[in-house]
């Protein structure tokens, strides 16, 4: 938007919303919404506490392990589906089902099988992140130009060589896009997993704050999570831009 | 190894009827389903875990729940808020997205908020809402809306903003008014991406409503899942979950039907 | 009378002028100067071709005439009226066809009329006529994705003809079409021009095509573009296309243009 001929960046509108939040909070219009300034002060208060650091560490660990597994499994499966007609036909219907299924319903199964610990959270993260990574890796592999594939074959590349030296790199823009989307879903997954399990990490904190009606605490925690999610999304968006020339050259 | 070009593969299939049946899409669908169900049956019979029933046990349990009416009762409780919430989000979200796509000021005010919302784990808001408003229909509808709206708004916005320039220029060069260009060119061109947004929104709305039912005092399908989990009646728990997944497939299918009948005559003609 | 006439840039033809470009300049935001004080007249009822090195501003000029792009300075007059935007007397044929993927051939061809509020029955009968004219009879109910590139461009051409504009602007209409289709298309177009009595302004990269179809060829220099030369390849009509392509006047004109444009290659 332009005001007096000067461009104001889009993100500046968030400041407007923050001010609005403060006003609504100060006027005490909705009991759910305390003033933003109180929330920020509470944030400064709880972030250095040990319970918070522990919860953050556990969340980060489950997130990293879960996305790691999802990437290591999802990219090869996606590339395989992009290259092999048979694998594609066998797997695609299932991937399509799970990419848009209410995965929250599956978390109780993981809990029944693996208990109420970190493993369950990690597997929830995998469950949320995996499918979109597969789909994007598949789409990227399908868009590789045929001549590049034939080049690899004509120089006698083995399956592993063709995968690791040609396909992954040629499909990199889509693969990274899929990983970014997968990570956004993984963040949702790690929170949902903890909410359902509710005895570990942030899920435990949520449980405490909620049962004691600590609104400012709850919002402070939400603010941290939103900021982290946004940060991860932004960093990956930036990396994606940097490899866009791969796509441009094909 | 030399890859077989698609055309020669197709002609080979044409000459051999057995191969034609074997390479047909439906054959693969069936094969794919049988493989997965077979693996499930095997894993359940071994069994890999005491809490992992086989497919046949699950199917029988599902049959029983369907017969005694508990399944359909629970389904109604889950589906009603979902449908209300999705309909409301679709109407409001698509309208807001289109408006922001056409108006720079609205874009400046609105888009960043929805970008933040889409990246954020909004599920974390659910405890708050329950705390404030209890577990009634209204809360569930609100949960569905909060989860579904960001994707719907942002997709509609992007769809409008990325309407093909040459089609818009064509409309202008044939003297289309602004309203005509929007109604006859920009909106139809945007409809696939808008519907992709509706699918994403439906998926998150579904995630939200089930989560609400699992977290909060148990109702609907969520209740079937948690209750049978708590009494270790695993086949019934698995059956309830399978029904939820099946239901989401049906919803997605319905949405696609709606899209094709309303906006994609060129697909219908195929 | 088969000699090719070459005029100095300032030459004005006595025949009625349909489109007149008067010292038009275009500077894109960011400072790219695409056109610099360009002045041109396009005579009524003739096909004039714009030919020049890639990126010299042909599309820019055509879009300014169409009213899709504002000029930085200067003005364009069509039939004595100043161009302020798109108008009913001009129709554009797009390089990428610009067909609505969700509309049948019939609706696409009638689309210009639909935007003007012409009743369904009337616009469809007009559209059917022009679908026949461009040789697509029987394809009325097809969707664009089921047509070849050449057929899609015929739809675009029929759409432009259906609005009965006096000026038809074509930006490289055949560039997405294979060579055989292209030749057939050129012949069909000559036929259409004979029947339609419209003013055509045509952009192409092909020297042969320009000489084959045009009454006048305007050679543009490199960006910011100016008129370098105007050529009127006076082809003998009434002989077969193959005879034209071997005719000395044709070959001379092609050679002359090639010599003129060669300097821009490096
Ligand atoms: N929207 C734009 N913004 C900035 N510069 C532009 C824009 N459109 C075109 N240009 C520049 O203006 C110049 C002329 O462009 P134009 O498309 O008119 O060339 P052209 O003669 O049609 O080229 P071609 O023969 O390759 O189609 C080019 O150098 C191009 O880079
Ligand atoms: Mg051009």
XYZ file of N, CA, C and O in Angstrom, chain B residues 148-232:
340
model
N -9.780 -23.888 8.997
C -9.984 -23.978 7.549
C -9.770 -22.650 6.832
O -9.333 -22.632 5.680
N -10.079 -21.552 7.497
C -10.102 -20.270 6.796
C -8.759 -19.833 6.172
O -8.743 -19.409 5.019
N -7.614 -19.940 6.906
C -6.391 -19.390 6.304
C -6.073 -19.963 4.922
O -5.800 -19.206 3.990
N -6.143 -21.280 4.784
C -5.811 -21.885 3.491
C -6.798 -21.432 2.412
O -6.405 -21.153 1.270
N -8.063 -21.349 2.770
C -9.080 -20.954 1.787
C -8.845 -19.515 1.335
O -8.817 -19.217 0.136
N -8.619 -18.627 2.304
C -8.404 -17.216 1.965
C -7.159 -17.052 1.100
O -7.206 -16.419 0.040
N -6.042 -17.652 1.546
C -4.786 -17.415 0.823
C -4.835 -18.009 -0.575
O -4.335 -17.401 -1.534
N -5.443 -19.183 -0.730
C -5.529 -19.755 -2.074
C -6.405 -18.910 -2.991
O -6.057 -18.687 -4.150
N -7.530 -18.440 -2.474
C -8.395 -17.599 -3.303
C -7.650 -16.331 -3.700
O -7.713 -15.887 -4.854
N -6.938 -15.768 -2.741
C -6.171 -14.551 -3.018
C -5.140 -14.793 -4.123
O -5.072 -14.071 -5.110
N -4.364 -15.871 -3.962
C -3.324 -16.176 -4.959
C -3.941 -16.443 -6.322
O -3.423 -16.022 -7.350
N -5.045 -17.162 -6.315
C -5.693 -17.513 -7.581
C -6.089 -16.259 -8.349
O -5.907 -16.173 -9.555
N -6.631 -15.289 -7.644
C -7.062 -14.057 -8.304
C -5.846 -13.266 -8.768
O -5.783 -12.779 -9.895
N -4.844 -13.179 -7.894
C -3.673 -12.371 -8.217
C -2.896 -12.959 -9.399
O -2.287 -12.244 -10.176
N -2.931 -14.275 -9.545
C -2.172 -14.889 -10.636
C -3.043 -15.255 -11.834
O -2.691 -16.139 -12.604
N -4.170 -14.581 -11.976
C -5.002 -14.826 -13.161
C -4.167 -14.544 -14.412
O -3.418 -13.575 -14.441
N -4.238 -15.411 -15.435
C -3.374 -15.261 -16.598
C -3.522 -13.885 -17.269
O -4.617 -13.498 -17.652
N -2.382 -13.190 -17.377
C -2.390 -11.821 -17.885
C -2.963 -11.750 -19.290
O -3.740 -10.853 -19.614
N -2.595 -12.733 -20.132
C -3.005 -12.605 -21.528
C -4.525 -12.761 -21.667
O -5.134 -12.120 -22.522
N -5.146 -13.578 -20.801
C -6.611 -13.694 -20.868
C -7.277 -12.392 -20.414
O -8.272 -11.963 -20.990
N -6.715 -11.780 -19.386
C -7.280 -10.514 -18.913
C -7.138 -9.444 -19.995
O -8.076 -8.698 -20.284
N -5.957 -9.407 -20.622
C -5.748 -8.435 -21.715
C -6.719 -8.696 -22.848
O -7.242 -7.762 -23.468
N -6.939 -9.988 -23.142
C -7.888 -10.330 -24.192
C -9.257 -9.743 -23.859
O -9.880 -9.086 -24.698
N -9.708 -9.955 -22.629
C -11.004 -9.418 -22.217
C -11.058 -7.911 -22.354
O -12.043 -7.353 -22.838
N -9.961 -7.255 -21.958
C -9.946 -5.798 -22.061
C -9.965 -5.355 -23.514
O -10.631 -4.391 -23.877
N -9.209 -6.074 -24.359
C -9.142 -5.649 -25.758
C -10.482 -5.847 -26.461
O -10.792 -5.141 -27.412
N -11.296 -6.786 -25.972
C -12.642 -6.928 -26.537
C -13.647 -6.102 -25.736
O -14.836 -6.394 -25.740
N -13.147 -5.108 -25.023
C -13.999 -4.116 -24.368
C -14.838 -4.680 -23.232
O -15.936 -4.191 -22.976
N -14.335 -5.732 -22.563
C -15.063 -6.212 -21.400
C -14.987 -5.178 -20.285
O -13.951 -4.543 -20.096
N -16.104 -4.986 -19.557
C -16.063 -4.079 -18.415
C -15.287 -4.778 -17.294
O -15.027 -5.979 -17.358
N -14.947 -4.018 -16.262
C -14.217 -4.607 -15.140
C -15.006 -5.793 -14.559
O -14.453 -6.843 -14.271
N -16.315 -5.611 -14.417
C -17.153 -6.675 -13.857
C -17.140 -7.907 -14.765
O -17.062 -9.038 -14.302
N -17.223 -7.658 -16.072
C -17.220 -8.793 -17.007
C -15.889 -9.536 -16.948
O -15.855 -10.764 -16.939
N -14.778 -8.778 -16.917
C -13.472 -9.430 -16.881
C -13.348 -10.260 -15.606
O -12.879 -11.399 -15.632
N -13.828 -9.715 -14.486
C -13.760 -10.479 -13.226
C -14.667 -11.714 -13.300
O -14.246 -12.827 -13.007
N -15.911 -11.517 -13.752
C -16.879 -12.605 -13.715
C -16.653 -13.673 -14.768
O -16.865 -14.855 -14.518
N -16.227 -13.266 -15.957
C -16.137 -14.232 -17.046
C -14.730 -14.756 -17.264
O -14.544 -15.767 -17.930
N -13.711 -14.060 -16.752
C -12.344 -14.510 -17.002
C -11.604 -14.813 -15.696
O -11.159 -15.938 -15.475
N -11.493 -13.815 -14.821
C -10.639 -14.011 -13.647
C -11.193 -15.119 -12.737
O -10.459 -16.020 -12.337
N -12.482 -15.073 -12.430
C -13.027 -16.089 -11.510
C -12.968 -17.509 -12.073
O -12.506 -18.416 -11.382
N -13.433 -17.726 -13.307
C -13.302 -19.102 -13.828
C -11.851 -19.562 -13.893
O -11.554 -20.714 -13.569
N -10.940 -18.640 -14.273
C -9.532 -19.037 -14.346
C -9.006 -19.359 -12.959
O -8.122 -20.197 -12.796
N -9.556 -18.696 -11.945
C -9.060 -18.897 -10.585
C -9.671 -20.125 -9.922
O -9.152 -20.599 -8.918
N -10.756 -20.663 -10.480
C -11.498 -21.683 -9.743
C -10.689 -22.937 -9.377
O -10.874 -23.460 -8.277
N -9.766 -23.430 -10.215
C -9.019 -24.622 -9.768
C -8.216 -24.363 -8.505
O -8.207 -25.192 -7.583
N -7.548 -23.202 -8.438
C -6.734 -22.913 -7.251
C -7.623 -22.639 -6.041
O -7.306 -23.031 -4.917
N -8.766 -21.986 -6.281
C -9.703 -21.755 -5.182
C -10.166 -23.097 -4.614
O -10.215 -23.299 -3.401
N -10.464 -24.041 -5.509
C -10.919 -25.346 -5.025
C -9.797 -26.125 -4.350
O -10.052 -26.868 -3.400
N -8.578 -25.937 -4.814
C -7.455 -26.558 -4.106
C -7.423 -26.026 -2.675
O -7.175 -26.774 -1.727
N -7.687 -24.733 -2.518
C -7.736 -24.131 -1.193
C -8.862 -24.714 -0.357
O -8.695 -24.974 0.838
N -10.012 -24.954 -1.003
C -11.137 -25.543 -0.260
C -10.781 -26.947 0.216
O -11.140 -27.350 1.326
N -10.054 -27.691 -0.637
C -9.647 -29.032 -0.210
C -8.711 -28.965 0.993
O -8.878 -29.708 1.972
N -7.715 -28.041 0.909
C -6.804 -27.877 2.047
C -7.579 -27.475 3.295
O -7.344 -27.982 4.397
N -8.535 -26.551 3.106
C -9.324 -26.072 4.231
C -10.152 -27.187 4.844
O -10.212 -27.346 6.064
N -10.746 -27.997 3.978
C -11.545 -29.125 4.459
C -10.676 -30.072 5.270
O -11.070 -30.530 6.358
N -9.463 -30.347 4.757
C -8.564 -31.250 5.477
C -8.228 -30.692 6.851
O -8.313 -31.409 7.852
N -7.870 -29.400 6.925
C -7.527 -28.868 8.253
C -8.751 -28.761 9.137
O -8.634 -28.941 10.353
N -9.899 -28.452 8.565
C -11.119 -28.390 9.366
C -11.413 -29.744 9.992
O -11.772 -29.845 11.165
N -11.207 -30.788 9.203
C -11.410 -32.149 9.673
C -10.440 -32.467 10.811
O -10.825 -33.011 11.868
N -9.159 -32.118 10.594
C -8.162 -32.311 11.649
C -8.620 -31.612 12.925
O -8.557 -32.168 14.025
N -9.130 -30.380 12.747
C -9.551 -29.588 13.897
C -10.711 -30.217 14.648
O -10.677 -30.323 15.880
N -11.728 -30.664 13.903
C -12.920 -31.160 14.601
C -12.602 -32.460 15.346
O -13.039 -32.672 16.485
N -11.790 -33.311 14.742
C -11.417 -34.552 15.433
C -10.567 -34.242 16.665
O -10.756 -34.818 17.743
N -9.648 -33.296 16.508
C -8.804 -32.919 17.636
C -9.660 -32.394 18.779
O -9.460 -32.766 19.943
N -10.619 -31.540 18.436
C -11.500 -30.999 19.471
C -12.216 -32.137 20.199
O -12.335 -32.124 21.421
N -12.662 -33.117 19.425
C -13.396 -34.226 20.055
C -12.491 -35.121 20.899
O -12.936 -35.716 21.875
N -11.218 -35.207 20.510
C -10.300 -36.032 21.288
C -9.894 -35.321 22.570
O -9.719 -35.938 23.616
N -9.717 -33.998 22.481
C -9.188 -33.244 23.612
C -10.250 -32.975 24.660
O -10.009 -33.027 25.845
N -11.405 -32.607 24.141
C -12.441 -32.101 25.013
C -13.283 -33.261 25.513
O -13.101 -34.384 25.088
N -14.252 -32.947 26.345
C -15.154 -33.987 26.813
C -15.660 -34.716 25.590
O -16.109 -34.113 24.641
N -15.495 -36.019 25.598
C -15.609 -36.787 24.366
C -17.022 -36.791 23.762
O -17.996 -37.074 24.466
N -17.070 -36.476 22.492
C -18.321 -36.590 21.740
C -17.998 -37.124 20.347
O -16.856 -37.097 19.920
N -19.014 -37.580 19.643
C -18.881 -37.967 18.241
C -17.886 -39.086 18.013
O -17.677 -39.955 18.871
N -17.279 -39.074 16.831
C -16.316 -40.100 16.477
C -15.138 -40.095 17.444
O -14.590 -41.141 17.804
N -14.753 -38.895 17.872
C -13.651 -38.786 18.825
C -13.950 -39.598 20.075
O -13.059 -40.234 20.651
N -15.206 -39.580 20.494
C -15.608 -40.345 21.670
C -15.461 -41.837 21.416
O -14.921 -42.585 22.248
N -15.943 -42.286 20.237
C -15.800 -43.710 19.906
C -14.335 -44.120 20.005
O -14.015 -45.193 20.531
N -13.452 -43.267 19.487
C -12.027 -43.611 19.502
C -11.509 -43.670 20.933
O -10.930 -44.673 21.358
N -11.705 -42.585 21.699
C -11.120 -42.560 23.044
C -11.754 -43.598 23.966
O -11.056 -44.228 24.750
N -13.074 -43.767 23.846
C -13.738 -44.724 24.726
C -13.206 -46.138 24.489
O -12.790 -46.832 25.429
N -13.175 -46.561 23.225
C -12.716 -47.922 22.957
C -11.232 -48.096 23.218
O -10.769 -49.183 23.539
N -10.495 -46.982 23.131
C -9.087 -47.049 23.514
C -8.985 -47.301 25.017
O -8.200 -48.127 25.470
N -9.813 -46.602 25.786
C -9.698 -46.693 27.243
C -10.121 -48.079 27.757
O -9.588 -48.547 28.764
N -11.056 -48.739 27.056
C -11.427 -50.087 27.517
C -10.718 -51.170 26.708
O -11.086 -52.340 26.742
N -9.677 -50.748 25.974
C -8.830 -51.681 25.216
C -9.633 -52.517 24.213
O -9.310 -53.659 23.921
